[in-house]
mmCIF file of C-alpha atoms in Angstrom:
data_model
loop_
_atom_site.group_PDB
_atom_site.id
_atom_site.type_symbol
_atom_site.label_atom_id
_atom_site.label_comp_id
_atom_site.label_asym_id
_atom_site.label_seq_id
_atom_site.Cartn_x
_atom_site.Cartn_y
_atom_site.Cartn_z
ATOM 1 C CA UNK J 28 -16.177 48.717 5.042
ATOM 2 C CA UNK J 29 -15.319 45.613 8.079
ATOM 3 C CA UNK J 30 -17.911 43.907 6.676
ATOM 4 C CA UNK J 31 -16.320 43.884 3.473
ATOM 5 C CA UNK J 32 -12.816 43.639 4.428
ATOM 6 C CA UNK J 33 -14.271 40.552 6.088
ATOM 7 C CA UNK J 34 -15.738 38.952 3.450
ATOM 8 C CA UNK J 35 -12.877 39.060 1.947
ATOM 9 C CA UNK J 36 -10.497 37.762 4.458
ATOM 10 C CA UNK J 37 -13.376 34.355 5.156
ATOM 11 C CA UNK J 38 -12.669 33.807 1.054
ATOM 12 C CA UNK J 39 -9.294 34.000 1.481
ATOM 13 C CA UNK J 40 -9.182 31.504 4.370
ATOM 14 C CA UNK J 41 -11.375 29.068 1.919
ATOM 15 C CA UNK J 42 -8.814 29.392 -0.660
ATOM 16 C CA UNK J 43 -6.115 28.577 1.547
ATOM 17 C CA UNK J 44 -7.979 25.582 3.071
ATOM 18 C CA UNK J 45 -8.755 24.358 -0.330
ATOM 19 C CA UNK J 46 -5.456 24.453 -1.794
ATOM 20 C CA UNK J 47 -3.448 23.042 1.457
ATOM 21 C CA UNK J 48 -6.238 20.006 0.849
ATOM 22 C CA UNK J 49 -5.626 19.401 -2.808
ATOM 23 C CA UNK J 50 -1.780 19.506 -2.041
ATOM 24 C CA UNK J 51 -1.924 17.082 0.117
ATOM 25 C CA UNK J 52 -4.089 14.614 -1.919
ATOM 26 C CA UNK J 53 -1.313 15.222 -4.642
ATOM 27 C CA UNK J 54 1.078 14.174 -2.117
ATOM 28 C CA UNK J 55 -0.284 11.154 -0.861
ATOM 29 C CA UNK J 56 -1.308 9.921 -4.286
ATOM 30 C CA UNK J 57 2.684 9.862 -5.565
ATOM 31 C CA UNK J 58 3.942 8.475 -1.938
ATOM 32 C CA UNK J 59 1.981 5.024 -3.234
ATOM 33 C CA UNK J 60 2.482 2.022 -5.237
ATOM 34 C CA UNK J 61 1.710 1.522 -8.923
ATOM 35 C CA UNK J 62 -0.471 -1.404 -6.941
ATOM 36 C CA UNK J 63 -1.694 0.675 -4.701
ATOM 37 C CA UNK J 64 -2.681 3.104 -7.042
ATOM 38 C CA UNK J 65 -4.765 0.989 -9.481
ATOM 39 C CA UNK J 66 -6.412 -0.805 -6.491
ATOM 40 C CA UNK J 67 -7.204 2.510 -4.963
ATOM 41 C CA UNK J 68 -8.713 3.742 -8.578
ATOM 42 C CA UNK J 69 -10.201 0.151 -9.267
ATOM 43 C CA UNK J 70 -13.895 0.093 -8.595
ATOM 44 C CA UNK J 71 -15.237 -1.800 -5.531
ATOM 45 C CA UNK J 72 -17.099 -5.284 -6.526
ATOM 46 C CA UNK J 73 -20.451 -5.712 -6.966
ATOM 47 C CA UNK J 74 -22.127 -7.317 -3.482
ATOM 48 C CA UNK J 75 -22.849 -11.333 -3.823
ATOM 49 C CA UNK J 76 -26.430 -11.311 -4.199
ATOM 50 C CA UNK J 77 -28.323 -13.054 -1.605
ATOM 51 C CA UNK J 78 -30.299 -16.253 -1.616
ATOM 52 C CA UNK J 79 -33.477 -15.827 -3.188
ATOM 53 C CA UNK J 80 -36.603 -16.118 0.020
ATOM 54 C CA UNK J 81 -38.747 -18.960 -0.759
ATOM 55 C CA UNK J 82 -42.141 -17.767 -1.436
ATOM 56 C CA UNK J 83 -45.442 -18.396 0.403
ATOM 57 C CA UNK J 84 -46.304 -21.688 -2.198
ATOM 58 C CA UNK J 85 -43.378 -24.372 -2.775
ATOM 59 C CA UNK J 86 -43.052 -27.966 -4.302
ATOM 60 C CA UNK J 87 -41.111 -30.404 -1.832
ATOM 61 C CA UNK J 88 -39.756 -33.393 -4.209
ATOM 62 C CA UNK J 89 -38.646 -36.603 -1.761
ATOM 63 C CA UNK J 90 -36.563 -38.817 -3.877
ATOM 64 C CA UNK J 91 -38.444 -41.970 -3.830
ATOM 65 C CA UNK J 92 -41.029 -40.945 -1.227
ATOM 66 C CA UNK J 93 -43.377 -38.387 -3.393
ATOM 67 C CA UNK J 94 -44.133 -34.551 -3.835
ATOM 68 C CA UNK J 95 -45.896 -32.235 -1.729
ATOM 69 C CA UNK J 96 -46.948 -29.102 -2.052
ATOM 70 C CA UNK J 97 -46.559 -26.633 0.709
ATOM 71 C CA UNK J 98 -48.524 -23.552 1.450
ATOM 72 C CA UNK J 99 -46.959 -21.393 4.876
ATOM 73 C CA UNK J 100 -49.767 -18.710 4.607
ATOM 74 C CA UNK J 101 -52.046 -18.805 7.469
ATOM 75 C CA UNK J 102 -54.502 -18.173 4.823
ATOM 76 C CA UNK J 103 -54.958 -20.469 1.966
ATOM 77 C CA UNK J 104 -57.464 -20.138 -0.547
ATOM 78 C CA UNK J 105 -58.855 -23.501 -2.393
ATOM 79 C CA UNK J 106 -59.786 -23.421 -5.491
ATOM 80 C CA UNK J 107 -60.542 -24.589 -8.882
ATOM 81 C CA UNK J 108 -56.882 -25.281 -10.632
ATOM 82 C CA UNK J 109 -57.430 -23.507 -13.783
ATOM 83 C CA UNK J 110 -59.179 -20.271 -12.856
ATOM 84 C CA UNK J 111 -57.538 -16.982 -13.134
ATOM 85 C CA UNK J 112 -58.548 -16.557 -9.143
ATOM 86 C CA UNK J 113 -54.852 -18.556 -9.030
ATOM 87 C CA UNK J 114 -55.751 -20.712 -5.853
ATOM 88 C CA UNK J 115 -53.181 -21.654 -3.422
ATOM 89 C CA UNK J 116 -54.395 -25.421 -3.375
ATOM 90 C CA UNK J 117 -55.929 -26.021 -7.309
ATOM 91 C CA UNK J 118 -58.103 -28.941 -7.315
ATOM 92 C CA UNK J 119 -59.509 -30.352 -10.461
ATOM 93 C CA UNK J 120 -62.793 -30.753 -10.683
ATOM 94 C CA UNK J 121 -66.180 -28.462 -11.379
ATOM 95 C CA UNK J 122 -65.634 -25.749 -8.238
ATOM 96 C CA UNK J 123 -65.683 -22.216 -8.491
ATOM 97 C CA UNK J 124 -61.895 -20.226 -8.783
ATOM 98 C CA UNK J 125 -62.643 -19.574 -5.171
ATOM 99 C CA UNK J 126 -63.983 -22.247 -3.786
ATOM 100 C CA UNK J 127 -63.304 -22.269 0.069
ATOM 101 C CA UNK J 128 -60.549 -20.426 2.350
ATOM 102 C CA UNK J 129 -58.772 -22.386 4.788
ATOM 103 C CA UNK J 130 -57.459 -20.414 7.959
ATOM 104 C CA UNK J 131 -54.784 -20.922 10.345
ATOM 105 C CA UNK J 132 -55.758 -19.157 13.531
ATOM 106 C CA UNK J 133 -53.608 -19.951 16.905
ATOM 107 C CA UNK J 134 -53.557 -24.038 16.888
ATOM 108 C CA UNK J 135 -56.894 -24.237 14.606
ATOM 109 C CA UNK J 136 -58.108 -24.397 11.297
ATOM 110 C CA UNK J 137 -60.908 -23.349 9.925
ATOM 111 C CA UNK J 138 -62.778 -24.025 6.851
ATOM 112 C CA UNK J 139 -64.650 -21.493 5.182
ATOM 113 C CA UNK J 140 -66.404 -22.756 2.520
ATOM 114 C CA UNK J 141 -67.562 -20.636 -0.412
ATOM 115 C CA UNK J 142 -69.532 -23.207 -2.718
ATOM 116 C CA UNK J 143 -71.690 -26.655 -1.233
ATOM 117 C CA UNK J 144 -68.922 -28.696 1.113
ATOM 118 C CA UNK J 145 -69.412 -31.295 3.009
ATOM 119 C CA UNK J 146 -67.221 -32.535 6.015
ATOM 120 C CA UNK J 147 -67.729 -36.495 7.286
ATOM 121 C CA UNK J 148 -70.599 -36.171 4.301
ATOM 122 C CA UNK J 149 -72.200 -33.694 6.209
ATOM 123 C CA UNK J 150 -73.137 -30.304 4.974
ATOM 124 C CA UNK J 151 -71.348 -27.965 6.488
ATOM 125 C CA UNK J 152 -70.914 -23.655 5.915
ATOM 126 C CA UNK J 153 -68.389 -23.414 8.337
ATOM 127 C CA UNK J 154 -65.809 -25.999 10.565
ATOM 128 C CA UNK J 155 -63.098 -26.050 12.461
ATOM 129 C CA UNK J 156 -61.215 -28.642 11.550
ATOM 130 C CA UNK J 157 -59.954 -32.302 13.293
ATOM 131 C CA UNK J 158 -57.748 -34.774 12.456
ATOM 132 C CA UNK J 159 -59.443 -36.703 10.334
ATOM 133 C CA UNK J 160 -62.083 -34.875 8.735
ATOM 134 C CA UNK J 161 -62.747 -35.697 5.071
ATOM 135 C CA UNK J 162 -63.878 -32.778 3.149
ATOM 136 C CA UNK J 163 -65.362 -32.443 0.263
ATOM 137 C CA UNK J 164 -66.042 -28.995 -2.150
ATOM 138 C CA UNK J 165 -68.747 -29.139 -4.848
ATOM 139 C CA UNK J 166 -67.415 -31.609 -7.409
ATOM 140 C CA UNK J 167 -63.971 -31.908 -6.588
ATOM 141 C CA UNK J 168 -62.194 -34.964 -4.639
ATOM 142 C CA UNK J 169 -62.065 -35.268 -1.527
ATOM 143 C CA UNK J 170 -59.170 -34.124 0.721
ATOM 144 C CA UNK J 171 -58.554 -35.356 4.221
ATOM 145 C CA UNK J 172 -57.325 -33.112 7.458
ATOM 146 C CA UNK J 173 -54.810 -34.627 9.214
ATOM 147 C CA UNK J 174 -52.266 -33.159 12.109
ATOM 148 C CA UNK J 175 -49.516 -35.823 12.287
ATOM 149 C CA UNK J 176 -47.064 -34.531 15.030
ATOM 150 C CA UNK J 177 -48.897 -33.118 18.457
ATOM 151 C CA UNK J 178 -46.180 -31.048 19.040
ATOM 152 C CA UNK J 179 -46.891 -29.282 15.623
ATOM 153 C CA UNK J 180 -49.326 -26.880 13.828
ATOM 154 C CA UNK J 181 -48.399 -27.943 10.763
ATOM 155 C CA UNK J 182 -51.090 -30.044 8.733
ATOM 156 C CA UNK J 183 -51.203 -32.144 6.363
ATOM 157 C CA UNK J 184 -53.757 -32.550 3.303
ATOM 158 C CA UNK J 185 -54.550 -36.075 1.527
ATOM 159 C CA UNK J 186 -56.253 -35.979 -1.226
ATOM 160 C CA UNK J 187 -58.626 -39.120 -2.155
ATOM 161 C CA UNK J 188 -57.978 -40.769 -4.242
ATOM 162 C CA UNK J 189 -54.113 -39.788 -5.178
ATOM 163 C CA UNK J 190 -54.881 -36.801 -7.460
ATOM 164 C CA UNK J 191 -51.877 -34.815 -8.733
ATOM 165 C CA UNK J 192 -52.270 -30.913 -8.232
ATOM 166 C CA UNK J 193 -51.233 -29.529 -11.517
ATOM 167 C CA UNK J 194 -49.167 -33.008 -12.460
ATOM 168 C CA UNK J 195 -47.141 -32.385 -9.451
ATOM 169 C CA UNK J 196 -48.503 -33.113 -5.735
ATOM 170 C CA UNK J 197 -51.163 -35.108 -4.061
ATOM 171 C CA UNK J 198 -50.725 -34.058 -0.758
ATOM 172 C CA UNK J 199 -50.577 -30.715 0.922
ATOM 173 C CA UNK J 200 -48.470 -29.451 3.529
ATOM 174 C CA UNK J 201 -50.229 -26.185 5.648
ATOM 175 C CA UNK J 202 -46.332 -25.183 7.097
ATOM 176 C CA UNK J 203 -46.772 -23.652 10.449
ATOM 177 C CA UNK J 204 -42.902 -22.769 11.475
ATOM 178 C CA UNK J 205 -41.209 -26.022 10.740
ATOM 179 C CA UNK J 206 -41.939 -29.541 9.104
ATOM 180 C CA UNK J 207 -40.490 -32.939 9.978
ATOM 181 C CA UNK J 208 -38.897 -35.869 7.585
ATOM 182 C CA UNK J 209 -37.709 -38.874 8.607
ATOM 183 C CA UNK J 210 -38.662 -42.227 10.041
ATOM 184 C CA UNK J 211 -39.888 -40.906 13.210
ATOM 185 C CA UNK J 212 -43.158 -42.177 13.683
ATOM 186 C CA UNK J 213 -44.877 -38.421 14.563
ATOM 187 C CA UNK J 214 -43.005 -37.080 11.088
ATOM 188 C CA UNK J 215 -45.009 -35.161 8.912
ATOM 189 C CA UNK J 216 -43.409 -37.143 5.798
ATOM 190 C CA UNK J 217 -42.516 -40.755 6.666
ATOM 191 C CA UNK J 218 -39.864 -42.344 4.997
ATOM 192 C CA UNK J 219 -38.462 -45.871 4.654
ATOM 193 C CA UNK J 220 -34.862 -44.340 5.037
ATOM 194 C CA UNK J 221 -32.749 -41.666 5.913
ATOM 195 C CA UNK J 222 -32.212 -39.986 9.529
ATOM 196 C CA UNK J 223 -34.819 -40.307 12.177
ATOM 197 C CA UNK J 224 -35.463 -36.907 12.090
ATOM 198 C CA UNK J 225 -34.763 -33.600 9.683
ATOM 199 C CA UNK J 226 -36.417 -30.934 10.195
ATOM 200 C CA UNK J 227 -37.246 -28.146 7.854
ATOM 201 C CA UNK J 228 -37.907 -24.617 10.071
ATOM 202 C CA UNK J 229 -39.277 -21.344 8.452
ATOM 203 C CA UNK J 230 -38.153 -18.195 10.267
ATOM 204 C CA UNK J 231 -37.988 -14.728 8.308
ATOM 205 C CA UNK J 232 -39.371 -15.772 5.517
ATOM 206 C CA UNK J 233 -36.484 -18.194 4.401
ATOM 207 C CA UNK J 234 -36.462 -22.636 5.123
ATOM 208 C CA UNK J 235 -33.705 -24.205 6.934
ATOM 209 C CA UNK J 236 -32.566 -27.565 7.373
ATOM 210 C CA UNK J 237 -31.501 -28.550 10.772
ATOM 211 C CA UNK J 238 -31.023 -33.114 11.437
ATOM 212 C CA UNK J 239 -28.155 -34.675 13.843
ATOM 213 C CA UNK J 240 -26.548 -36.632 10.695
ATOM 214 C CA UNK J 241 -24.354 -34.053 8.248
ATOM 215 C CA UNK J 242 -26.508 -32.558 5.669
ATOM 216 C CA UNK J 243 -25.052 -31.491 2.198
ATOM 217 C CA UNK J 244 -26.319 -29.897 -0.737
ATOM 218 C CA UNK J 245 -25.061 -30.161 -4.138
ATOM 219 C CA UNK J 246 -22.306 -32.795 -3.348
ATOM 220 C CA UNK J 247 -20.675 -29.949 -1.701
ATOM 221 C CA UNK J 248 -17.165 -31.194 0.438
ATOM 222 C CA UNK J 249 -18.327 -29.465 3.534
ATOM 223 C CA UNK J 250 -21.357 -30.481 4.993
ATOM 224 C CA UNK J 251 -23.019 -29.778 7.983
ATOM 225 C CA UNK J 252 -25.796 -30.241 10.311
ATOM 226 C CA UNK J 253 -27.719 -26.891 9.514
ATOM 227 C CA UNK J 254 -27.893 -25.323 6.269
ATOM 228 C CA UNK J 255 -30.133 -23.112 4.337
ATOM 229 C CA UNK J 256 -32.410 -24.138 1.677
ATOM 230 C CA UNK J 257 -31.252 -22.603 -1.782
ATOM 231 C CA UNK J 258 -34.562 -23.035 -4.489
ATOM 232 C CA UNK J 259 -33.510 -26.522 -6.957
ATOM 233 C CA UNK J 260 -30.451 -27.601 -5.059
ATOM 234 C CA UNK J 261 -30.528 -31.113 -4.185
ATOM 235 C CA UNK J 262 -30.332 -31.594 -0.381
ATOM 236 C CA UNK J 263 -29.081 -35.216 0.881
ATOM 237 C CA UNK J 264 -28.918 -36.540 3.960
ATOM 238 C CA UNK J 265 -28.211 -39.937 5.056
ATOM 239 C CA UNK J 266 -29.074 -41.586 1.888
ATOM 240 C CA UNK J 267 -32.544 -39.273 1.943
ATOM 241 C CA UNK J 268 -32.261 -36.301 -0.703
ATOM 242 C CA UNK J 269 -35.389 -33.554 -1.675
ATOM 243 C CA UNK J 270 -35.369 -30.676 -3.453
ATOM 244 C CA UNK J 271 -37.275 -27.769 -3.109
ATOM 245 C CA UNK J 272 -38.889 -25.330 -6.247
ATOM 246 C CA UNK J 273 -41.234 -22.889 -6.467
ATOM 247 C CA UNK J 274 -44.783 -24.277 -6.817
#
């Protein structure tokens, strides 16, 4: 018999609780605004969606300097530019779709060949690379290893002679945190104008220039001397302008 009389009183209290709740919703809802009202009931907007992340292969177009591709996995695979192995570097030429790995390991590469290569003309199955070193896989051209700023891991590839990579690049950028532009003799890409020094850094998966002359993209009013990278948007900075795509 408590146990019921209880029951009954906790159902009661709910009811109460409920209805002293819903009365005061009603009440608040007529003390506002026809404003306030519709921007209460008007649903929230949709959240700006974020730049897109750069992926691990891009195309860097210099105005008036060249196109390079870059590649900021610390392993990139060489290969034959047509095979459905989908190389990270395709060369032209008769090489298998996975022709040789190139890996980034502390301040090194290494090559890791996976058809007849040569380095210097010398046979070779496996090498850590120096600046330098011309290699060569099966039947394709020849691509030269070079590390242009000491302070950098970031190397650069030359092929010989000029040979675009699927009718866009003939040189190849191995990205190891940042890359440098400018007319600074240690620069990764030289130019004939522009600042001294831009430099593009990759942190969390996303690029980011940073020079000591304003940067803007797009024409936009309101430049600065950092800004990040947005896929095809034209970047300029003192007279120098790149853009940078997918590759």
């Amino acid at each position: 018999m408590s146990a019921s009389v209880s029951s009954r009183t906790d159902h009661g209290s709910l009811v109460r609780t409920l209805a002293a709740t819903l009365i005061g919703c009603v009440v608040y809802w007529r003390a506002l605004s026809m404003e306030q009202r519709i921007a209460a009931a008007a649903p929230s907007p949709a959240p700006s969606a974020a730049p897109r992340p750069p992926s691990s292969r891009l195309c860097l177009w210099v105005d008036g300097v060249g196109t390079y591709l870059i590649a900021s996995s610390p392993r990139v695979v060489v290969g034959r530019h047509d095979s459905s192995a989908a190389p990270d570097i395709p060369l032209p030429g008769r090489i298998p779709g996975l022709a040789a790995e190139i890996l980034r390991t502390g301040e090194q590469y290494l090559l890791c060949p996976h058809c007849d290569a040569t380095v210097n003309d010398k046979p070779v199955r496996e090498k850590v690379l120096a600046p330098g070193d011309r290699v060569r896989l099966g039947a394709s051209p020849a691509f030269t290893f070079y590390l242009p700023c000491p302070l950098s891991t970031t190397a650069l590839l030359r092929l010989e002679p000029p040979t675009l990579l699927q009718g866009k690049a003939s040189e190849v950028l191995l990205l190891d945190q940042f890359v440098i532009i400018g007319r600074k003799g240690l620069a990764h890409i030289k130019t004939p104008l522009g600042p001294m020094e831009l430099v593009l850094v990759l942190a969390g998966g996303r690029l980011t220039a940073k020079c000591k002359e304003m940067i803007s993209v797009d024409g936009a009013p309101e430049p600065a001397r950092e800004c990040a990278i947005e896929l095809g948007r034209r970047v300029c900075v003192a007279g120098l302008s790149f853009t940078v795509t997918e590759g």
